[in-house]
Coordinates of C-alpha atoms in Angstrom, one line a residue:
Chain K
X1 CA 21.3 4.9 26.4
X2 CA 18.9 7.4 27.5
X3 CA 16.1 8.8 25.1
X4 CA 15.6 12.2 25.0
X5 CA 12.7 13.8 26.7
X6 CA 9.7 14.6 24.5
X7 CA 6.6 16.7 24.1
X8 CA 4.8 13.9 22.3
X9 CA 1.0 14.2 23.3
X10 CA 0.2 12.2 26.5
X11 CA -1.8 9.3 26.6
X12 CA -4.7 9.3 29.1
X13 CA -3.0 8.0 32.5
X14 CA -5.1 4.8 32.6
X15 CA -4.6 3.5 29.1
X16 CA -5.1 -0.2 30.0
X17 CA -3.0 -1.8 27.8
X18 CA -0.1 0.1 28.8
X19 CA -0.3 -0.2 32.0
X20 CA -0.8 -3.9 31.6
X21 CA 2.7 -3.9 29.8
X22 CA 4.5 -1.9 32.5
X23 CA 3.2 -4.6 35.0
X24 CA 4.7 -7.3 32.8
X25 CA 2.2 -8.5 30.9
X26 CA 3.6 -10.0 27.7
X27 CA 0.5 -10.4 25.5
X28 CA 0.1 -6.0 26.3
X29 CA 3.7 -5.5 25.0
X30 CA 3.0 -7.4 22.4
X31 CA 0.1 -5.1 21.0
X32 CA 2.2 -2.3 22.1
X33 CA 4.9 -3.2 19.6
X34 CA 2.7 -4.0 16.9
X35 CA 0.9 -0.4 17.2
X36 CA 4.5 1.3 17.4
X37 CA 5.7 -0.7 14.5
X38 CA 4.4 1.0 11.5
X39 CA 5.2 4.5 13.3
X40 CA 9.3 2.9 14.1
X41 CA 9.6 2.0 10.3
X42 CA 7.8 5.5 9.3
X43 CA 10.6 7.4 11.3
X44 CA 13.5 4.4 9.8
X45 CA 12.4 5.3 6.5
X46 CA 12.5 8.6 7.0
X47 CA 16.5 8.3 7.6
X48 CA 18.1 4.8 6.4
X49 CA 18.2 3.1 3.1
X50 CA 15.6 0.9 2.7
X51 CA 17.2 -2.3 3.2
X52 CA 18.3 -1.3 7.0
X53 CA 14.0 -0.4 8.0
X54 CA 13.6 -3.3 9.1
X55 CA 16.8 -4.2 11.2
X56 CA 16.5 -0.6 12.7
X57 CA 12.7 -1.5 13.7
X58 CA 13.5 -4.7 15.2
X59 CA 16.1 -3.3 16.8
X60 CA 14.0 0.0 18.6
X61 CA 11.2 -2.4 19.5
X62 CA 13.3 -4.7 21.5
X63 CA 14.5 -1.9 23.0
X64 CA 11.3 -0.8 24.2
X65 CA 10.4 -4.1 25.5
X66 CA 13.6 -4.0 27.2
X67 CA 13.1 -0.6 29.0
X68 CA 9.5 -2.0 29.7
X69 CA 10.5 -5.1 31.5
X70 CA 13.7 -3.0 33.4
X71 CA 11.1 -0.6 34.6
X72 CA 12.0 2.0 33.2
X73 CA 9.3 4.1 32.0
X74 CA 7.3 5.2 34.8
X75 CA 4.1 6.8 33.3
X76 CA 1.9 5.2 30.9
X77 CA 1.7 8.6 29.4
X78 CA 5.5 8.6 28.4
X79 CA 5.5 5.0 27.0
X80 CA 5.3 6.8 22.8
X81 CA 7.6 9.7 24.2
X82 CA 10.0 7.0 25.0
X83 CA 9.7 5.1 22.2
X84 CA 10.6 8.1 20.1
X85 CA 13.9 8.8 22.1
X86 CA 14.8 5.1 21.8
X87 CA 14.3 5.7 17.6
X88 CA 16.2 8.7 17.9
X89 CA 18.9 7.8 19.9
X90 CA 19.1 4.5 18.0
X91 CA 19.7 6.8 14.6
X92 CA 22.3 8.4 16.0
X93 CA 24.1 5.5 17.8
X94 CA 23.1 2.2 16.1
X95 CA 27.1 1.4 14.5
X96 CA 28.3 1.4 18.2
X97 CA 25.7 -0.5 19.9
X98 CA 25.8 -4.0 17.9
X99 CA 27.6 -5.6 19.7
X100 CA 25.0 -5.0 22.7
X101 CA 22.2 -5.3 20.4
X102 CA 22.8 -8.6 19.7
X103 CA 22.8 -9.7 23.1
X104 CA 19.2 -8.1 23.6
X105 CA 17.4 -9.7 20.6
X106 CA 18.6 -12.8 22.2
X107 CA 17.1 -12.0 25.0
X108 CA 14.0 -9.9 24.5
X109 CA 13.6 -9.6 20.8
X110 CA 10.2 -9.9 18.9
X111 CA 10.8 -13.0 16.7
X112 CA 10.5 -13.0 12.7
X113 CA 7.2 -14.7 13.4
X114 CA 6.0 -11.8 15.5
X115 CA 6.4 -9.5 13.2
X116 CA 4.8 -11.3 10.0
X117 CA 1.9 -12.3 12.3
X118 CA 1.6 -8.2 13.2
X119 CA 1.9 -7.6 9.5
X120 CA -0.2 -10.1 8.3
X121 CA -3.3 -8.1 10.6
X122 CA -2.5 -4.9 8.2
X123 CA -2.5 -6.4 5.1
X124 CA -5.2 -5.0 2.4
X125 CA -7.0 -7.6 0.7
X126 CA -5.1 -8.4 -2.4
X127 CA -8.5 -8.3 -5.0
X128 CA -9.5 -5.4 -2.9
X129 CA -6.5 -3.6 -4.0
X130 CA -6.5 -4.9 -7.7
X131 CA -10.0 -3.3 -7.9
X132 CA -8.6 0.0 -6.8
X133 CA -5.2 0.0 -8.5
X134 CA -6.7 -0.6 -11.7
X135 CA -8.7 2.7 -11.4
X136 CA -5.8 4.6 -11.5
X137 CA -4.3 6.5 -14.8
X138 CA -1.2 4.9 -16.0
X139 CA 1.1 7.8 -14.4
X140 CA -0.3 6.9 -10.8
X141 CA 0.3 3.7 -10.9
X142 CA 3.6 4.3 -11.7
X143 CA 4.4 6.7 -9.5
X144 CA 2.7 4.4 -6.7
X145 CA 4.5 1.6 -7.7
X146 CA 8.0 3.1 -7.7
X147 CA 7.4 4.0 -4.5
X148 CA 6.0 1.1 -2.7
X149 CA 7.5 -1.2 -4.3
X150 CA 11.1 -0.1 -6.0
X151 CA 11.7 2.1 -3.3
X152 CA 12.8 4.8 -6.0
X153 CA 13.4 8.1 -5.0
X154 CA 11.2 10.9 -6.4
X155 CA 13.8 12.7 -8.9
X156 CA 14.7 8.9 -10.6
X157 CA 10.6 8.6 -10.7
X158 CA 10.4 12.2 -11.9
X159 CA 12.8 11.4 -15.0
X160 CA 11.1 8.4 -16.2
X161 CA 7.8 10.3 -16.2
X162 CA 8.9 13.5 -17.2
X163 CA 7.8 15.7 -14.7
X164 CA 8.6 17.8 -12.1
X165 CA 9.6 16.0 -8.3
X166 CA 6.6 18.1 -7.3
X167 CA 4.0 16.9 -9.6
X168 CA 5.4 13.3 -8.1
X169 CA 4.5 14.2 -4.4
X170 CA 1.1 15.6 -5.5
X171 CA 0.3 13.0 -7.9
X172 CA 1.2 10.0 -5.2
X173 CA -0.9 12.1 -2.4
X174 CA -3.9 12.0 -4.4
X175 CA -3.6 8.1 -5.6
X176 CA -3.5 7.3 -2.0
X177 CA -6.3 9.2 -1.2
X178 CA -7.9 7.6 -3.8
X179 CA -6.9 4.0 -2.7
X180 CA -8.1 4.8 0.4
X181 CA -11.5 5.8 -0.2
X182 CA -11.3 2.8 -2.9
X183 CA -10.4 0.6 -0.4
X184 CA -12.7 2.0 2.3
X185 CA -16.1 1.3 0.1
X186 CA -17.2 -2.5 -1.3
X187 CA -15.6 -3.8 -4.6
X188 CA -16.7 -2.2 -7.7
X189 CA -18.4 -5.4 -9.0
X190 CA -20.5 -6.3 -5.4
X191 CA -22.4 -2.8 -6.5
X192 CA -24.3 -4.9 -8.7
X193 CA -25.8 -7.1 -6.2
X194 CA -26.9 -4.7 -3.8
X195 CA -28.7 -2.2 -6.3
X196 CA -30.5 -4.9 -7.9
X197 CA -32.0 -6.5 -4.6
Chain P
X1 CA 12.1 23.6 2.4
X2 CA 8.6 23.1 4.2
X3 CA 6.0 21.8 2.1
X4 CA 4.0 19.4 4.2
X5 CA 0.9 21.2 4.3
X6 CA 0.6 22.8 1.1
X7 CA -1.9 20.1 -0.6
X8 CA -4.2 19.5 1.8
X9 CA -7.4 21.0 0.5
X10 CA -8.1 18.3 -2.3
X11 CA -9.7 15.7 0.2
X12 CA -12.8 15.8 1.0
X13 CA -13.0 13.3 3.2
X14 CA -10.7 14.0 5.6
X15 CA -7.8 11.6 4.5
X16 CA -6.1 13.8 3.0
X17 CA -5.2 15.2 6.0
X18 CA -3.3 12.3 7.0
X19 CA -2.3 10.7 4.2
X20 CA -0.4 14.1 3.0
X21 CA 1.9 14.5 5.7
X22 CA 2.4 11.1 6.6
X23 CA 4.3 10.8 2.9
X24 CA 6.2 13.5 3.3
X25 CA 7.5 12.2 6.5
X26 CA 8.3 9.3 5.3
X27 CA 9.7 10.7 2.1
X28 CA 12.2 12.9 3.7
X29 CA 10.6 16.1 2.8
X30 CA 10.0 18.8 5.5
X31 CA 12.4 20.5 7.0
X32 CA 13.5 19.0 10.9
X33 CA 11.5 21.3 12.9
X34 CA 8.1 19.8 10.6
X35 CA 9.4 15.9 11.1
X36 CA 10.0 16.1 14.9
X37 CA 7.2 17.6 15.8
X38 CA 4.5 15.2 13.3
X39 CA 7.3 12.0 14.6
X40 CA 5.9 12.9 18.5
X41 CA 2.7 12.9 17.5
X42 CA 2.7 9.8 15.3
X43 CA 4.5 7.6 17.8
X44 CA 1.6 8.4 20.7
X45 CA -1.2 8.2 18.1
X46 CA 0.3 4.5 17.4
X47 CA 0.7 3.8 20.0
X48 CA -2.7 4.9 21.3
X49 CA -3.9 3.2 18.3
X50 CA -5.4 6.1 17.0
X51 CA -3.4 6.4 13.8
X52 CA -5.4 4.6 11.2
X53 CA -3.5 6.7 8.4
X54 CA -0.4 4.9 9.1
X55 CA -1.6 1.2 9.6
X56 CA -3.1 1.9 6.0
X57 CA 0.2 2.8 4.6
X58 CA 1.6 -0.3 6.3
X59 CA -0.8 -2.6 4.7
X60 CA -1.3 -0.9 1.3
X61 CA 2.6 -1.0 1.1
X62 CA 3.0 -4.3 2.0
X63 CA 0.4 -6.0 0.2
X64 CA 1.7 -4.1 -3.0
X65 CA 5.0 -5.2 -2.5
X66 CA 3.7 -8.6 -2.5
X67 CA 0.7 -8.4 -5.5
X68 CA 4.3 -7.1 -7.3
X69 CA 6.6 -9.8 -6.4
X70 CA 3.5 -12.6 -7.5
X71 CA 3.5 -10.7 -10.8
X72 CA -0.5 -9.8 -10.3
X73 CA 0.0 -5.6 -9.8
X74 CA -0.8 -4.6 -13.1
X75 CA -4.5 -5.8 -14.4
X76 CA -3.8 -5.0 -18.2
X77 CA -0.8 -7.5 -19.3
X78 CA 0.8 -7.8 -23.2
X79 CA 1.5 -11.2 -24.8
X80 CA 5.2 -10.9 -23.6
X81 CA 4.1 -9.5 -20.3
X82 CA 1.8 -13.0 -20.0
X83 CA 4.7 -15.4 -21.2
X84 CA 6.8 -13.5 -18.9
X85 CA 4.0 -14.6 -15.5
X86 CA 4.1 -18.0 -16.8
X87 CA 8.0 -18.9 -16.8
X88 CA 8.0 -16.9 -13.2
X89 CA 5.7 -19.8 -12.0
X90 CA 4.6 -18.2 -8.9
X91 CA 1.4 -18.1 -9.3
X92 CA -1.6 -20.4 -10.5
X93 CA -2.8 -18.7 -13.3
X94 CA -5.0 -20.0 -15.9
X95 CA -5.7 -18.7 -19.4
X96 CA -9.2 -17.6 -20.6
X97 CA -9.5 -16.9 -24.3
X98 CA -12.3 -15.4 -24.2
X99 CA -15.2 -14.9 -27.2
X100 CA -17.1 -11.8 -27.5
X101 CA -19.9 -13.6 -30.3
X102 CA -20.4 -16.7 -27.9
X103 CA -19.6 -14.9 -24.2
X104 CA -19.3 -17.8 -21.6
X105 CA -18.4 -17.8 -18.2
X106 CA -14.4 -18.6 -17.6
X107 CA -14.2 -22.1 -16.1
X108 CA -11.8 -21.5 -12.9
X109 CA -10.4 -24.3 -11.3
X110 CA -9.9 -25.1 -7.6
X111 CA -6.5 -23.8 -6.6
X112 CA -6.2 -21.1 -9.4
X113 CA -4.3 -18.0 -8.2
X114 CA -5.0 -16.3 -11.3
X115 CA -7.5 -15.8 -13.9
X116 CA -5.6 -14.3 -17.3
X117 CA -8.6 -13.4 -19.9
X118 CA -7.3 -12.9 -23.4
X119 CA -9.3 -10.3 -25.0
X120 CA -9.3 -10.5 -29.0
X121 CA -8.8 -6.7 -29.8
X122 CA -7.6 -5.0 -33.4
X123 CA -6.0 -1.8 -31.9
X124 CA -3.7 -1.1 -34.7
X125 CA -2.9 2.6 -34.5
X126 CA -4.3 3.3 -30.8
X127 CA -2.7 5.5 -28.8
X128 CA -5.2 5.2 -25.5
X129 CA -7.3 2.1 -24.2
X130 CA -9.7 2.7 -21.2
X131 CA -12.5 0.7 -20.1
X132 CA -15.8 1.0 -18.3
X133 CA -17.6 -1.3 -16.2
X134 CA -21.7 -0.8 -16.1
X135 CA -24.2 -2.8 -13.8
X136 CA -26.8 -4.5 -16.1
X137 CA -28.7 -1.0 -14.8
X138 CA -26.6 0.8 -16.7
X139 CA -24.6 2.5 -14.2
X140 CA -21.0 3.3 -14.5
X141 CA -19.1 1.0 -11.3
X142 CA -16.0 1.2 -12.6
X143 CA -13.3 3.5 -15.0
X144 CA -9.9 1.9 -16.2
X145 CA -7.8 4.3 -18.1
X146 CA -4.5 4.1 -19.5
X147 CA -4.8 0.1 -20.0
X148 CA -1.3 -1.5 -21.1
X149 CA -1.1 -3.0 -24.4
X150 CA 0.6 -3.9 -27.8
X151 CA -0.8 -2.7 -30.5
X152 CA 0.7 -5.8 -32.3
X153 CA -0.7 -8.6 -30.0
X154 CA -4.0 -8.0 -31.2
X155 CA -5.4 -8.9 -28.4
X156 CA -5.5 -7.5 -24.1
X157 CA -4.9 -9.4 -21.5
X158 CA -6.9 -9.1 -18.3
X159 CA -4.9 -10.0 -15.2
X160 CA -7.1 -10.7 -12.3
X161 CA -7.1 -12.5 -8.5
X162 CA -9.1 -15.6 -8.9
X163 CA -11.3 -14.8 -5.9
X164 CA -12.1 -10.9 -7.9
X165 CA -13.3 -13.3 -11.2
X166 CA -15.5 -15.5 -9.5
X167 CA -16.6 -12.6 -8.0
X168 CA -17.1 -10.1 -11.2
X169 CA -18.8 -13.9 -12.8
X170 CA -21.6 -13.9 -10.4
X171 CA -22.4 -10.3 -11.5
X172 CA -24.2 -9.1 -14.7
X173 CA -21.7 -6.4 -16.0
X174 CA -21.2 -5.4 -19.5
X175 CA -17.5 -3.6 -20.0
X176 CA -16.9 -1.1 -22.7
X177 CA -13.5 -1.0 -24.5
X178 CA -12.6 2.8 -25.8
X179 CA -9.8 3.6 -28.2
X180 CA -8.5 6.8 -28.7
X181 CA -6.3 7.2 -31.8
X182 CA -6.0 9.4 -35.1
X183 CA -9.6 9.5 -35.6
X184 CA -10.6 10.3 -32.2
X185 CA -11.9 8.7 -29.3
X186 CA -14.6 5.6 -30.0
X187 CA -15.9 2.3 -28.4
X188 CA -14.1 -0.5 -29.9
X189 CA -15.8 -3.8 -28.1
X190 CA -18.8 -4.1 -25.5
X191 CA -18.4 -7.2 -23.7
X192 CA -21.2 -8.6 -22.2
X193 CA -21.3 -11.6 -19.9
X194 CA -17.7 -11.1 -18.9

């Protein structure tokens, strides 16, 4: 399977870690895979139901480490173009490759480990978040909480709420802007502390 | 149908910006030509590690799905909603009743997931809660609107991580209750020491 070309941005020639991948370094592929993961499941859930994000991102990484290790991508600066063509191509040809597939998680594959260890670095603090969800109106949480966690598609979150699938996609924008300047400043209550001293 | 950009002027801050287009990838909206041009550029931005937008969507979805399946998403919980989190036994949680003539600190145990602060509350007839968190300066340092409750329970519940109480103990906060219902909008508790 060969991914398409693509007129992704390039990355500077030199980019170390890169490089260091291409050369075989396993520890570099490693931190390769876990910045492409969140973009692979961002273009999986994009296309596939829910439940298939995560085989499909599992899948396209251990594809890439695969094409690493072969060789096969010549220039740092084509390592994310690649990538992309291995998502797309994958998308379009996933049903007739499992058999192969199998083979090369085998082989290659990150492990389930892997990718809770890469996931565990992302994580928000879980009081963190409290402090911020609980700032929003009652319609934003919902709307954020449908999404994130029921995986509910906007019309079926329109209906319950009564609105438009428009004032969905503006009202979820906004709450996560507003989580994420939450989340970038201190928790509401360790204000306190630092005013007072 | 090509609405990615529309929205983009509410931030200040420059998330926006990402944040805003990111979601509509991922939602599916955006026409083709709009999805494979933002994919190329998010794949080399991840992998250059330059796309702090997305790792945030990672994490914030992630740990959401997981404050949801512990039962600890929502801060405001009912009676039923409480009894509910118990029988789940996932989490630790402890029960604080707590007593707005003799305000004490909540006793939290070692281990304790979960600090659940039962608020006595008449709120017969309310259509709205909200409530507002001041420093003992006076300053506003947090707003809670729309909290969830039943009229009938006579009481709210306040959900909370353990490690946000022992936190918010430490800190001299008063938190005013609001009601809104027939007869307008008025404080209905001022908690101090909580």
């Amino acid at each position: 399977m060969q991914p398409q070309s693509s007129a992704a941005t390039p990355l500077s020639d030199g980019d170390p870690t890169v490089l260091r991948a291409m050369a075989g370094d396993r520890r570099a592929e490693q931190e390769l895979c876990m910045r492409l993961l969140p973009a692979v499941r961002a273009f999986a859930a994009r296309r596939l139901r829910s439940v298939s994000v995560e085989d499909f991102a599992h899948d396209a990484l251990t594809l890439f480490v695969e094409a690493l290790r072969a060789g096969r991508i010549e220039h740092s600066s084509a390592a994310a173009g690649f990538a992309l063509g291995i998502c797309r191509n994958l998308a379009r040809e996933r049903a007739r490759n499992d058999e192969r597939r199998r083979d090369l998680t085998e082989r290659f594959g990150p492990t389930a480990a892997d990718l809770l260890a890469w996931d565990s670095e992302i994580l928000v603090r879980r009081e963190h978040l409290e402090d911020c969800y609980s700032q929003l109106t009652s319609k934003a949480r919902h709307v954020i909480r449908a999404t994130f966690c029921e995986d509910a598609v906007d019309h079926d979150i329109a209906c319950a709420l009564s609105i438009t699938e428009a004032n969905v996609r503006i009202i979820r924008h906004r709450s996560l802007l507003a989580l994420r300047t939450c989340l970038d400043k201190p928790i509401s209550w360790t204000q306190v502390e630092r005013s007072s001293s | 149908m090509n609405r990615a950009h529309e929205d983009q002027d509410f931030d200040a801050t420059g998330h926006g910006d990402e944040n805003g287009p990111l979601d509509d990838y991922v939602r599916g909206l955006g026409d083709e030509t709009f999805a494979q041009a933002y994919e190329e550029d998010l794949f080399s931005r991840a992998l250059a590690g330059t796309a702090p937008h997305l790792t945030f969507r990672a994490g914030l979805g992630a740990t959401l799905r997981q404050m949801a399946s512990r039962g600890t998403l929502d801060v405001w919980l009912t009676t039923a909603q409480v009894e509910q989190l118990q029988a789940a036994g996932q989490v630790r949680a402890v029960i604080f009743n707590f007593d707005p003539e003799h305000p004490v600190e909540p006793d939290i145990p070692p281990g304790t997931e979960l600090l659940i602060t039962r608020i006595p509350l008449d709120v017969k007839g309310a259509r709205l809660l909200e409530a507002d968190v001041f420093s003992s300066d006076g300053r506003l340092l947090k707003h809670m609107p729309d909290i969830n409750f039943n009229p009938e329970d006579g009481a709210v519940y306040a959900c909370c991580e353990a490690e946000l109480a022992r936190l918010a103990g430490t800190q001299p906060t008063l938190v005013r209750v609001w009601v809104t219902d027939d007869a307008g909008r008025r404080v209905v508790a001022e908690l101090g020491g909580f």
